[in-house]
CSV table of C-alpha atoms in Angstrom, one decimal:
chain,number,residue,atom,x,y,z
M,1,MET,CA,132.6,80.6,119.7
M,2,ILE,CA,129.7,80.1,117.2
M,3,CYS,CA,129.0,81.3,113.7
M,4,PRO,CA,126.9,84.4,113.7
M,5,LEU,CA,124.8,83.0,110.9
M,6,CYS,CA,124.2,79.3,111.4
M,7,ASP,CA,125.4,78.7,115.0
M,8,SER,CA,127.9,76.1,114.0
M,9,LYS,CA,130.9,75.7,116.3
M,10,GLU,CA,133.1,74.2,113.5
M,11,PHE,CA,135.4,76.7,112.0
M,12,GLU,CA,138.9,77.2,110.5
M,13,ARG,CA,141.2,80.1,111.3
M,14,ILE,CA,142.2,82.4,108.5
M,15,ARG,CA,145.4,84.2,109.2
M,16,MET,CA,145.7,87.7,107.8
M,17,GLN,CA,148.7,90.0,108.0
M,18,SER,CA,147.3,91.8,111.0
M,19,TYR,CA,144.1,90.2,112.0
M,20,LYS,CA,142.6,86.7,112.6
M,21,LEU,CA,139.5,85.7,110.8
M,22,TYR,CA,137.3,82.6,111.2
M,23,GLN,CA,135.5,80.7,108.5
M,24,CYS,CA,132.5,78.6,109.3
M,25,LYS,CA,132.9,75.1,108.0
M,26,SER,CA,129.1,74.7,107.6
M,27,CYS,CA,128.0,77.9,105.7
M,28,SER,CA,131.5,79.4,104.8
M,29,LEU,CA,130.7,82.8,106.4
M,30,GLN,CA,133.9,84.6,107.5
M,31,TYR,CA,133.7,86.5,110.7
M,32,PHE,CA,135.7,88.0,113.5
M,33,ASN,CA,135.7,86.9,117.2
M,34,ASP,CA,134.3,90.0,119.0
M,35,ASN,CA,136.7,89.3,121.9
M,36,GLU,CA,139.7,89.5,119.6
M,37,PHE,CA,138.6,92.3,117.3
M,38,ASP,CA,139.4,95.8,118.5
M,39,LYS,CA,136.7,97.7,116.7
M,40,ASP,CA,137.2,101.5,116.2
M,41,GLN,CA,134.2,102.9,118.0
M,42,ASN,CA,134.8,106.3,116.3
M,43,TYR,CA,135.1,104.9,112.9
M,44,LEU,CA,131.7,106.0,111.6
M,45,LYS,CA,132.3,109.6,112.7
M,46,LYS,CA,135.7,109.6,111.0
M,47,TYR,CA,134.1,108.1,107.9
M,48,SER,CA,131.3,110.6,107.4
M,49,LYS,CA,133.6,113.5,108.0
M,50,SER,CA,136.3,112.3,105.6
M,51,ARG,CA,134.1,112.1,102.5
M,52,ASP,CA,135.4,114.9,100.2
M,53,GLU,CA,132.5,115.8,98.0
M,54,LYS,CA,134.9,117.3,95.4
M,55,SER,CA,137.1,114.2,95.0
M,56,ILE,CA,137.0,112.0,92.0
M,57,PHE,CA,135.9,109.1,94.2
M,58,SER,CA,132.9,111.1,95.4
M,59,LYS,CA,131.9,111.9,91.8
M,60,LEU,CA,132.1,108.3,90.9
M,61,ARG,CA,130.1,107.4,94.0
M,62,GLN,CA,127.3,109.8,92.9
M,63,VAL,CA,127.2,108.1,89.5
M,64,GLN,CA,126.9,104.7,91.2
M,65,TYR,CA,124.1,106.0,93.5
M,66,SER,CA,122.2,107.0,90.4
M,67,ILE,CA,122.7,103.5,88.8
M,68,ASP,CA,121.6,101.8,92.1
M,69,ALA,CA,118.6,104.1,92.4
M,70,GLU,CA,117.4,103.2,88.9
M,71,HIS,CA,117.9,99.5,89.8
M,72,LEU,CA,115.8,99.9,93.0
M,73,GLU,CA,113.0,101.7,91.3
M,74,LYS,CA,112.6,98.8,88.8
M,75,ASN,CA,112.2,96.4,91.8
M,76,VAL,CA,110.0,98.5,94.0
M,77,LEU,CA,107.6,100.9,92.2
M,78,LYS,CA,106.0,102.3,95.3
M,79,GLY,CA,105.8,102.1,99.1
M,80,ASN,CA,107.9,102.6,102.2
M,81,ILE,CA,111.7,102.3,101.8
M,82,LEU,CA,114.1,101.9,104.7
M,83,ASP,CA,117.8,102.5,104.2
M,84,VAL,CA,119.8,100.9,107.0
M,85,GLY,CA,123.1,102.6,107.5
M,86,CYS,CA,122.1,105.6,105.3
M,87,SER,CA,125.1,107.8,106.4
M,88,THR,CA,124.5,111.3,105.1
M,89,GLY,CA,121.5,110.3,103.0
M,90,GLU,CA,122.9,110.8,99.5
M,91,PHE,CA,121.5,107.6,98.2
M,92,LEU,CA,118.0,108.3,99.5
M,93,ASN,CA,118.3,111.7,98.0
M,94,LYS,CA,118.7,110.1,94.6
M,95,LEU,CA,115.6,108.0,95.3
M,96,SER,CA,113.6,111.1,96.1
M,97,LYS,CA,112.9,111.8,92.4
M,98,PHE,CA,110.6,108.8,92.5
M,99,SER,CA,107.4,110.3,93.9
M,100,GLU,CA,105.7,107.0,94.8
M,101,LEU,CA,108.5,106.1,97.3
M,102,HIS,CA,108.3,107.1,100.9
M,103,LEU,CA,111.8,107.3,102.2
M,104,TYR,CA,113.3,106.6,105.6
M,105,GLY,CA,117.0,106.4,106.7
M,106,ILE,CA,118.6,105.2,109.9
M,107,ASP,CA,122.2,105.3,111.0
M,108,THR,CA,124.1,105.0,114.3
M,109,ASP,CA,126.3,108.0,113.4
M,110,SER,CA,124.6,111.1,114.9
M,111,ASP,CA,126.9,113.4,112.9
M,112,ALA,CA,125.9,111.8,109.6
M,113,ILE,CA,122.2,112.0,110.5
M,114,SER,CA,122.6,115.7,111.3
M,115,ILE,CA,124.2,116.3,107.9
M,116,ALA,CA,121.5,114.2,106.2
M,117,LYS,CA,118.7,116.3,107.8
M,118,THR,CA,120.4,119.5,106.7
M,119,LYS,CA,121.4,118.7,103.1
M,120,ASN,CA,118.6,116.5,101.8
M,121,LYS,CA,114.9,117.0,101.0
M,122,SER,CA,112.6,117.5,104.0
M,123,THR,CA,110.3,114.7,102.8
M,124,ILE,CA,113.0,112.1,103.7
M,125,ASN,CA,112.8,110.9,107.3
M,126,PHE,CA,116.2,110.4,109.1
M,127,ILE,CA,116.6,108.9,112.5
M,128,ASN,CA,119.7,108.3,114.6
M,129,THR,CA,119.4,104.6,115.6
M,130,ASP,CA,120.3,101.1,114.6
M,131,ILE,CA,117.7,98.8,113.1
M,132,ILE,CA,117.3,96.7,116.2
M,133,ASN,CA,116.3,99.7,118.3
M,134,TYR,CA,114.3,101.4,115.6
M,135,GLN,CA,110.9,102.2,116.9
M,136,THR,CA,108.2,102.4,114.2
M,137,ASP,CA,104.7,101.3,113.4
M,138,LEU,CA,105.4,101.4,109.7
M,139,LYS,CA,105.6,98.3,107.5
M,140,PHE,CA,108.3,98.6,104.8
M,141,ASP,CA,108.1,97.4,101.2
M,142,CYS,CA,111.8,97.5,100.7
M,143,ILE,CA,114.7,97.4,103.2
M,144,ILE,CA,118.1,98.5,101.8
M,145,PHE,CA,121.6,97.7,103.0
M,146,ARG,CA,123.9,99.7,100.9
M,147,GLY,CA,127.5,98.9,102.0
M,148,SER,CA,126.2,98.2,105.5
M,149,PHE,CA,125.3,94.5,105.7
M,150,GLN,CA,128.8,93.4,106.4
M,151,PHE,CA,128.9,95.4,109.6
M,152,LEU,CA,126.1,93.6,111.4
M,153,GLY,CA,128.3,91.0,113.1
M,154,TYR,CA,126.6,89.1,115.9
M,155,ASP,CA,123.6,91.4,115.6
M,156,LEU,CA,122.7,89.5,112.4
M,157,LYS,CA,120.0,87.3,114.0
M,158,GLU,CA,118.4,90.2,115.9
M,159,THR,CA,118.4,92.2,112.8
M,160,PHE,CA,116.4,89.6,110.9
M,161,LYS,CA,114.0,89.3,113.8
M,162,LYS,CA,113.4,93.1,113.5
M,163,ILE,CA,113.1,92.9,109.8
M,164,SER,CA,110.3,90.3,110.1
M,165,LYS,CA,108.4,92.7,112.4
M,166,ILE,CA,108.6,95.8,110.2
M,167,SER,CA,108.3,94.2,106.7
M,168,SER,CA,105.2,94.2,104.6
M,169,LYS,CA,103.9,91.0,103.1
M,170,ASN,CA,105.9,91.3,99.9
M,171,CYS,CA,108.9,93.2,101.3
M,172,LYS,CA,112.2,92.9,99.4
M,173,ILE,CA,115.6,93.2,101.0
M,174,ILE,CA,118.2,94.8,98.6
M,175,ILE,CA,121.8,94.5,99.5
M,176,TYR,CA,124.2,96.6,97.5
M,177,SER,CA,128.1,96.7,97.6
M,178,LEU,CA,128.5,93.6,99.7
M,179,PRO,CA,132.2,92.3,99.7
M,180,ASN,CA,132.5,88.8,98.3
M,181,SER,CA,134.9,86.4,100.1
M,182,ASP,CA,135.2,84.4,96.8
M,183,SER,CA,136.8,87.4,95.1
M,184,ILE,CA,140.1,86.5,93.4
M,185,LEU,CA,141.5,89.9,94.7
M,186,TYR,CA,140.5,89.0,98.3
M,187,TYR,CA,142.2,85.6,97.8
M,188,LEU,CA,145.4,87.3,96.6
M,189,LEU,CA,145.5,90.4,98.8
M,190,LYS,CA,143.9,89.3,102.0
M,191,ASP,CA,143.6,92.3,104.4
M,192,ASN,CA,145.2,94.6,101.8
M,193,TRP,CA,142.1,94.2,99.7
M,194,HIS,CA,140.4,97.6,99.5
M,195,LEU,CA,137.1,96.1,100.5
M,196,PHE,CA,138.5,94.6,103.7
M,197,ASP,CA,137.6,97.1,106.3
M,198,LYS,CA,139.9,96.4,109.3
M,199,PHE,CA,138.3,99.1,111.4
M,200,SER,CA,134.7,97.9,111.7
M,201,GLN,CA,133.8,95.1,109.2
M,202,THR,CA,132.8,92.0,111.0
M,203,LEU,CA,131.3,89.6,108.4
M,204,ILE,CA,132.4,88.5,104.9
M,205,PHE,CA,129.8,86.7,102.8
M,206,ASN,CA,129.9,84.6,99.6
M,207,LYS,CA,127.1,83.0,97.6
M,208,ARG,CA,127.1,79.9,99.8
M,209,SER,CA,126.6,81.9,103.0
M,210,ILE,CA,123.9,84.0,101.4
M,211,MET,CA,122.0,80.8,100.4
M,212,LYS,CA,122.3,79.6,103.9
M,213,LEU,CA,120.9,82.9,105.2
M,214,CYS,CA,117.9,82.5,102.8
M,215,LYS,CA,117.3,78.9,104.1
M,216,ILE,CA,117.4,80.0,107.7
M,217,TYR,CA,115.1,83.1,107.3
M,218,ASN,CA,112.9,81.7,104.6
M,219,TYR,CA,113.9,84.1,101.7
M,220,LYS,CA,114.3,83.5,98.0
M,221,ILE,CA,117.0,84.9,95.9
M,222,TYR,CA,115.3,87.1,93.4
M,223,GLU,CA,118.5,88.5,92.0
M,224,TYR,CA,122.2,87.8,92.5
M,225,SER,CA,125.0,89.4,90.6
M,226,TYR,CA,128.5,90.7,90.6
M,227,PRO,CA,128.3,94.3,89.4
M,228,TYR,CA,131.4,95.5,87.5
M,229,LEU,CA,131.2,96.4,83.8
M,230,GLU,CA,128.0,98.5,84.4
M,231,THR,CA,129.7,100.5,87.2
M,232,PRO,CA,131.7,103.8,86.8
M,233,TYR,CA,134.7,102.1,88.4
M,234,ALA,CA,135.3,99.6,85.6
M,235,ASN,CA,138.3,99.8,83.3
M,236,TYR,CA,138.5,96.2,82.2
M,237,LEU,CA,141.6,96.4,80.1
M,238,LYS,CA,143.6,98.2,82.8
M,239,ASN,CA,142.1,96.0,85.5
M,240,TYR,CA,143.0,92.8,83.7
M,241,GLU,CA,146.5,94.1,83.3
M,242,ASN,CA,146.5,94.9,87.0
M,243,LEU,CA,145.4,91.3,87.8
M,244,ILE,CA,148.3,89.8,85.8
M,245,GLN,CA,150.7,92.1,87.6
M,246,LEU,CA,149.2,91.1,90.9
M,247,ILE,CA,149.6,87.4,90.2
M,248,LYS,CA,153.2,88.0,89.1
M,249,GLY,CA,153.9,89.9,92.3
M,250,GLU,CA,154.5,93.1,90.5
M,251,LYS,CA,151.5,94.9,92.1
M,252,LYS,CA,150.5,95.0,95.8
M,253,ASN,CA,147.5,97.3,95.9
M,254,SER,CA,143.8,96.6,95.1
M,255,PHE,CA,141.6,97.8,92.3
M,256,PRO,CA,138.0,97.3,90.9
M,257,PHE,CA,137.3,93.9,89.4
M,258,TRP,CA,134.5,91.5,88.6
M,259,GLY,CA,133.5,89.4,91.7
M,260,ASN,CA,134.7,91.9,94.2
M,261,ILE,CA,131.1,92.8,95.4
M,262,MET,CA,127.7,91.2,95.3
M,263,GLN,CA,124.4,92.7,94.6
M,264,ILE,CA,121.4,90.8,96.0
M,265,VAL,CA,117.7,91.1,96.0
M,266,LEU,CA,115.8,88.8,98.5
M,267,GLU,CA,112.1,88.3,98.8
M,268,LYS,CA,109.8,86.0,100.7
């Protein structure tokens, strides 16, 4: 068994309550062994159908989409934008207010793509495919992974081969909502952490593994941050109280906190 990122065969086992993870000793990427991991093949369909647009979580998500859209527009003023794992297209719909952006979304969930084509602007192009099998002559100025980068698994290398073929000279890769294995909540909660997706997540990165990725594929880190206070999920007084309770063993469930997720902009 080798690391999906750096090919190292040196690893240590991380025992969770219900799953077994491996951490590469060379780059610190955490990953599942595909032969041991029983991925739910219907997870994506269940996910897209379970998103209640009237729930408080959906409303907060829409606010976060708007924040991320403004962030992207500051990084990419014009050109072709590809959202990998676009789901029902809500984030691309937020981006559609920027007229200089030409928007494309791909997802392996056919139901999500059908919804995206129905509910969003006709100027956005949606295709039911993964990035490796995406057939296009276009060159993209920005490729987005919003909450999808951690699901690439052993397709990571082929994904970056594809990215190199469809990228413009100055293409930026923007990764939003990427779970961070250095998060204190992940350390304390393990697979009870709300960002640990036991159904389909296959990779858990941290800054060290991202730096290794950049070295392998010749990217520079243009931006690296841990979004929290600027998000609609932050309640820092309550969340710090929650952390104290968690450390004391008085709390068992997860909550928003600084360091939970990474936001990354890469460029050549």
